[in-house]
Amino acid sequence: MRFLWAALCLAASPLWSGDLGPREGWVVMPTAKSYDVLVSDVTEAVKARGLIVVTQAGPTKAAAARGITIPGNRVIGVFNNDYAVRVLESSTAAMIEAPIRFYVTENADGTATLSYKTPSLVFAPYMNEGGDALASIAGELDDRFQAIAQAATE
């Protein structure tokens, strides 16, 4: 009986916790695009603006292989070697944050949202160590991430 109750509770649990909304330090951009289109547009916009997709990860396909359907969910890590060298010159510890990530999530209505923590937020804990050089890098990356997000969500 316990097994049946546990199975019924699990079946009733949503596998979709909801669409992303505004968060402090994040940029959250709902779009009319589908998940697959937005993932593609983000990777194209990254390349067009001089950065590199370093990593991509998401649980959607692995969950499907296990027979579980969840909404599209992809983390896209973005950086380049020029920024890596400059960050290391200002703060060895700050490099743990690279690559900085974009987050593409599928919404309940089939559209997708692009989100990211601003590079300034990501590097904020290292500003005492990294000083003006790290602040400058974070500002440059804020501008690039904004340009990428704008291009990807148009």
PDB file of C-alpha atoms in Angstrom:
ATOM      1  CA  MET A   1       0.000   0.000   0.000  1.00  0.00           C
ATOM      2  CA  ARG A   2       2.853   2.402   0.799  1.00  0.00           C
ATOM      3  CA  PHE A   3       4.367   1.787  -2.617  1.00  0.00           C
ATOM      4  CA  LEU A   4       1.060   2.582  -4.318  1.00  0.00           C
ATOM      5  CA  TRP A   5       0.674   5.796  -2.287  1.00  0.00           C
ATOM      6  CA  ALA A   6       4.258   6.868  -3.101  1.00  0.00           C
ATOM      7  CA  ALA A   7       3.713   6.137  -6.795  1.00  0.00           C
ATOM      8  CA  LEU A   8       0.485   8.165  -6.845  1.00  0.00           C
ATOM      9  CA  CYS A   9       2.183  11.100  -5.098  1.00  0.00           C
ATOM     10  CA  LEU A  10       5.073  10.993  -7.551  1.00  0.00           C
ATOM     11  CA  ALA A  11       2.720  10.853 -10.516  1.00  0.00           C
ATOM     12  CA  ALA A  12       0.859  13.878  -9.176  1.00  0.00           C
ATOM     13  CA  SER A  13       4.070  15.878  -8.740  1.00  0.00           C
ATOM     14  CA  PRO A  14       4.695  18.319 -11.555  1.00  0.00           C
ATOM     15  CA  LEU A  15       7.863  17.850 -13.559  1.00  0.00           C
ATOM     16  CA  TRP A  16       7.557  21.490 -14.508  1.00  0.00           C
ATOM     17  CA  SER A  17       8.182  23.942 -11.721  1.00  0.00           C
ATOM     18  CA  GLY A  18       7.147  26.913 -13.832  1.00  0.00           C
ATOM     19  CA  ASP A  19       8.483  29.511 -16.209  1.00  0.00           C
ATOM     20  CA  LEU A  20      11.401  31.677 -15.096  1.00  0.00           C
ATOM     21  CA  GLY A  21      10.578  35.140 -13.872  1.00  0.00           C
ATOM     22  CA  PRO A  22      12.602  38.217 -12.915  1.00  0.00           C
ATOM     23  CA  ARG A  23      15.431  37.724 -10.416  1.00  0.00           C
ATOM     24  CA  GLU A  24      17.911  40.165  -8.941  1.00  0.00           C
ATOM     25  CA  GLY A  25      21.089  40.294 -11.028  1.00  0.00           C
ATOM     26  CA  TRP A  26      19.577  38.246 -13.834  1.00  0.00           C
ATOM     27  CA  VAL A  27      18.352  39.234 -17.267  1.00  0.00           C
ATOM     28  CA  VAL A  28      15.239  37.198 -18.119  1.00  0.00           C
ATOM     29  CA  MET A  29      13.915  37.535 -21.670  1.00  0.00           C
ATOM     30  CA  PRO A  30      10.768  35.579 -22.577  1.00  0.00           C
ATOM     31  CA  THR A  31      10.419  35.085 -26.332  1.00  0.00           C
ATOM     32  CA  ALA A  32       7.880  33.827 -28.846  1.00  0.00           C
ATOM     33  CA  LYS A  33      10.527  31.409 -30.176  1.00  0.00           C
ATOM     34  CA  SER A  34      10.498  27.673 -29.637  1.00  0.00           C
ATOM     35  CA  TYR A  35      13.119  26.115 -27.389  1.00  0.00           C
ATOM     36  CA  ASP A  36      15.111  24.544 -30.256  1.00  0.00           C
ATOM     37  CA  VAL A  37      15.103  27.764 -32.278  1.00  0.00           C
ATOM     38  CA  LEU A  38      16.245  29.843 -29.306  1.00  0.00           C
ATOM     39  CA  VAL A  39      19.095  27.428 -28.481  1.00  0.00           C
ATOM     40  CA  SER A  40      20.271  27.663 -32.087  1.00  0.00           C
ATOM     41  CA  ASP A  41      19.923  31.447 -32.179  1.00  0.00           C
ATOM     42  CA  VAL A  42      21.919  31.838 -28.953  1.00  0.00           C
ATOM     43  CA  THR A  43      24.812  29.732 -30.246  1.00  0.00           C
ATOM     44  CA  GLU A  44      24.854  31.668 -33.528  1.00  0.00           C
ATOM     45  CA  ALA A  45      24.738  35.033 -31.737  1.00  0.00           C
ATOM     46  CA  VAL A  46      27.609  33.995 -29.451  1.00  0.00           C
ATOM     47  CA  LYS A  47      29.851  33.183 -32.404  1.00  0.00           C
ATOM     48  CA  ALA A  48      28.868  36.352 -34.267  1.00  0.00           C
ATOM     49  CA  ARG A  49      29.901  38.489 -31.301  1.00  0.00           C
ATOM     50  CA  GLY A  50      33.394  37.094 -30.776  1.00  0.00           C
ATOM     51  CA  LEU A  51      32.794  34.629 -27.985  1.00  0.00           C
ATOM     52  CA  ILE A  52      32.866  30.841 -28.028  1.00  0.00           C
ATOM     53  CA  VAL A  53      30.387  28.238 -26.809  1.00  0.00           C
ATOM     54  CA  VAL A  54      32.648  26.374 -24.392  1.00  0.00           C
ATOM     55  CA  THR A  55      30.083  24.061 -22.788  1.00  0.00           C
ATOM     56  CA  GLN A  56      26.490  22.961 -23.218  1.00  0.00           C
ATOM     57  CA  ALA A  57      24.542  20.883 -20.756  1.00  0.00           C
ATOM     58  CA  GLY A  58      20.940  20.055 -20.079  1.00  0.00           C
ATOM     59  CA  PRO A  59      18.875  17.251 -18.585  1.00  0.00           C
ATOM     60  CA  THR A  60      16.167  17.087 -21.254  1.00  0.00           C
ATOM     61  CA  LYS A  61      17.615  14.379 -23.529  1.00  0.00           C
ATOM     62  CA  ALA A  62      18.994  12.283 -20.660  1.00  0.00           C
ATOM     63  CA  ALA A  63      15.610  12.395 -18.941  1.00  0.00           C
ATOM     64  CA  ALA A  64      13.912  11.337 -22.187  1.00  0.00           C
ATOM     65  CA  ALA A  65      16.278   8.372 -22.431  1.00  0.00           C
ATOM     66  CA  ARG A  66      14.989   7.366 -18.984  1.00  0.00           C
ATOM     67  CA  GLY A  67      11.367   7.716 -20.129  1.00  0.00           C
ATOM     68  CA  ILE A  68      10.823  11.049 -18.370  1.00  0.00           C
ATOM     69  CA  THR A  69       9.491  14.042 -20.269  1.00  0.00           C
ATOM     70  CA  ILE A  70      10.642  17.428 -19.017  1.00  0.00           C
ATOM     71  CA  PRO A  71      10.656  20.822 -20.703  1.00  0.00           C
ATOM     72  CA  GLY A  72      13.627  21.904 -22.788  1.00  0.00           C
ATOM     73  CA  ASN A  73      16.444  23.097 -20.555  1.00  0.00           C
ATOM     74  CA  ARG A  74      19.947  24.040 -21.740  1.00  0.00           C
ATOM     75  CA  VAL A  75      22.851  25.822 -20.081  1.00  0.00           C
ATOM     76  CA  ILE A  76      25.285  27.324 -22.604  1.00  0.00           C
ATOM     77  CA  GLY A  77      28.699  28.300 -21.228  1.00  0.00           C
ATOM     78  CA  VAL A  78      30.332  31.182 -23.093  1.00  0.00           C
ATOM     79  CA  PHE A  79      33.817  32.715 -22.930  1.00  0.00           C
ATOM     80  CA  ASN A  80      37.004  33.087 -24.952  1.00  0.00           C
ATOM     81  CA  ASN A  81      40.740  32.844 -24.343  1.00  0.00           C
ATOM     82  CA  ASP A  82      41.320  36.590 -24.394  1.00  0.00           C
ATOM     83  CA  TYR A  83      38.950  37.041 -21.464  1.00  0.00           C
ATOM     84  CA  ALA A  84      40.383  33.991 -19.686  1.00  0.00           C
ATOM     85  CA  VAL A  85      43.913  35.419 -19.767  1.00  0.00           C
ATOM     86  CA  ARG A  86      42.711  38.857 -18.647  1.00  0.00           C
ATOM     87  CA  VAL A  87      40.641  37.440 -15.784  1.00  0.00           C
ATOM     88  CA  LEU A  88      43.603  35.377 -14.589  1.00  0.00           C
ATOM     89  CA  GLU A  89      45.797  38.474 -14.646  1.00  0.00           C
ATOM     90  CA  SER A  90      43.361  40.197 -12.273  1.00  0.00           C
ATOM     91  CA  SER A  91      42.095  37.339 -10.064  1.00  0.00           C
ATOM     92  CA  THR A  92      42.950  33.653 -10.133  1.00  0.00           C
ATOM     93  CA  ALA A  93      39.882  32.888  -8.021  1.00  0.00           C
ATOM     94  CA  ALA A  94      37.492  34.658 -10.417  1.00  0.00           C
ATOM     95  CA  MET A  95      38.341  32.202 -13.188  1.00  0.00           C
ATOM     96  CA  ILE A  96      36.209  29.567 -11.442  1.00  0.00           C
ATOM     97  CA  GLU A  97      33.209  31.443 -12.860  1.00  0.00           C
ATOM     98  CA  ALA A  98      34.233  30.869 -16.480  1.00  0.00           C
ATOM     99  CA  PRO A  99      32.536  30.097 -18.715  1.00  0.00           C
ATOM    100  CA  ILE A 100      29.681  32.424 -17.904  1.00  0.00           C
ATOM    101  CA  ARG A 101      26.353  30.901 -18.803  1.00  0.00           C
ATOM    102  CA  PHE A 102      23.213  31.583 -20.754  1.00  0.00           C
ATOM    103  CA  TYR A 103      20.160  29.558 -19.756  1.00  0.00           C
ATOM    104  CA  VAL A 104      17.469  28.565 -22.268  1.00  0.00           C
ATOM    105  CA  THR A 105      14.254  27.170 -20.816  1.00  0.00           C
ATOM    106  CA  GLU A 106      11.092  25.960 -22.467  1.00  0.00           C
ATOM    107  CA  ASN A 107       7.914  27.573 -21.177  1.00  0.00           C
ATOM    108  CA  ALA A 108       4.597  25.879 -20.477  1.00  0.00           C
ATOM    109  CA  ASP A 109       3.092  27.402 -23.645  1.00  0.00           C
ATOM    110  CA  GLY A 110       5.843  26.024 -25.934  1.00  0.00           C
ATOM    111  CA  THR A 111       7.791  29.273 -26.175  1.00  0.00           C
ATOM    112  CA  ALA A 112      11.255  29.694 -24.663  1.00  0.00           C
ATOM    113  CA  THR A 113      13.010  32.123 -22.335  1.00  0.00           C
ATOM    114  CA  LEU A 114      16.637  33.247 -22.432  1.00  0.00           C
ATOM    115  CA  SER A 115      18.143  34.097 -19.049  1.00  0.00           C
ATOM    116  CA  TYR A 116      21.560  34.860 -17.658  1.00  0.00           C
ATOM    117  CA  LYS A 117      23.259  36.252 -14.612  1.00  0.00           C
ATOM    118  CA  THR A 118      25.036  39.436 -15.592  1.00  0.00           C
ATOM    119  CA  PRO A 119      28.814  39.018 -15.733  1.00  0.00           C
ATOM    120  CA  SER A 120      29.085  41.903 -13.242  1.00  0.00           C
ATOM    121  CA  LEU A 121      27.031  39.873 -10.764  1.00  0.00           C
ATOM    122  CA  VAL A 122      29.027  36.723 -11.469  1.00  0.00           C
ATOM    123  CA  PHE A 123      32.353  38.464 -10.852  1.00  0.00           C
ATOM    124  CA  ALA A 124      31.171  40.649  -7.944  1.00  0.00           C
ATOM    125  CA  PRO A 125      32.640  38.418  -5.205  1.00  0.00           C
ATOM    126  CA  TYR A 126      36.124  38.872  -6.709  1.00  0.00           C
ATOM    127  CA  MET A 127      36.156  42.645  -7.193  1.00  0.00           C
ATOM    128  CA  ASN A 128      38.270  43.357  -4.100  1.00  0.00           C
ATOM    129  CA  GLU A 129      40.963  41.095  -5.519  1.00  0.00           C
ATOM    130  CA  GLY A 130      40.513  41.897  -9.209  1.00  0.00           C
ATOM    131  CA  GLY A 131      40.062  45.639  -8.875  1.00  0.00           C
ATOM    132  CA  ASP A 132      39.523  47.943 -11.814  1.00  0.00           C
ATOM    133  CA  ALA A 133      40.820  45.383 -14.316  1.00  0.00           C
ATOM    134  CA  LEU A 134      38.182  42.806 -13.361  1.00  0.00           C
ATOM    135  CA  ALA A 135      35.487  45.491 -13.200  1.00  0.00           C
ATOM    136  CA  SER A 136      36.413  46.514 -16.740  1.00  0.00           C
ATOM    137  CA  ILE A 137      36.227  42.907 -17.965  1.00  0.00           C
ATOM    138  CA  ALA A 138      32.844  42.434 -16.290  1.00  0.00           C
ATOM    139  CA  GLY A 139      31.546  45.615 -17.927  1.00  0.00           C
ATOM    140  CA  GLU A 140      32.747  44.500 -21.362  1.00  0.00           C
ATOM    141  CA  LEU A 141      31.121  41.119 -20.861  1.00  0.00           C
ATOM    142  CA  ASP A 142      27.879  42.748 -19.675  1.00  0.00           C
ATOM    143  CA  ASP A 143      27.779  44.592 -23.008  1.00  0.00           C
ATOM    144  CA  ARG A 144      28.579  41.466 -25.031  1.00  0.00           C
ATOM    145  CA  PHE A 145      26.045  39.334 -23.204  1.00  0.00           C
ATOM    146  CA  GLN A 146      23.394  41.998 -23.735  1.00  0.00           C
ATOM    147  CA  ALA A 147      24.227  42.148 -27.470  1.00  0.00           C
ATOM    148  CA  ILE A 148      24.085  38.349 -27.724  1.00  0.00           C
ATOM    149  CA  ALA A 149      20.777  38.206 -25.885  1.00  0.00           C
ATOM    150  CA  GLN A 150      19.278  40.955 -28.042  1.00  0.00           C
ATOM    151  CA  ALA A 151      20.360  39.245 -31.251  1.00  0.00           C
ATOM    152  CA  ALA A 152      19.180  35.822 -30.118  1.00  0.00           C
ATOM    153  CA  THR A 153      15.753  37.003 -28.989  1.00  0.00           C
ATOM    154  CA  GLU A 154      14.883  39.252 -31.977  1.00  0.00           C
TER     155      GLU A 154
END
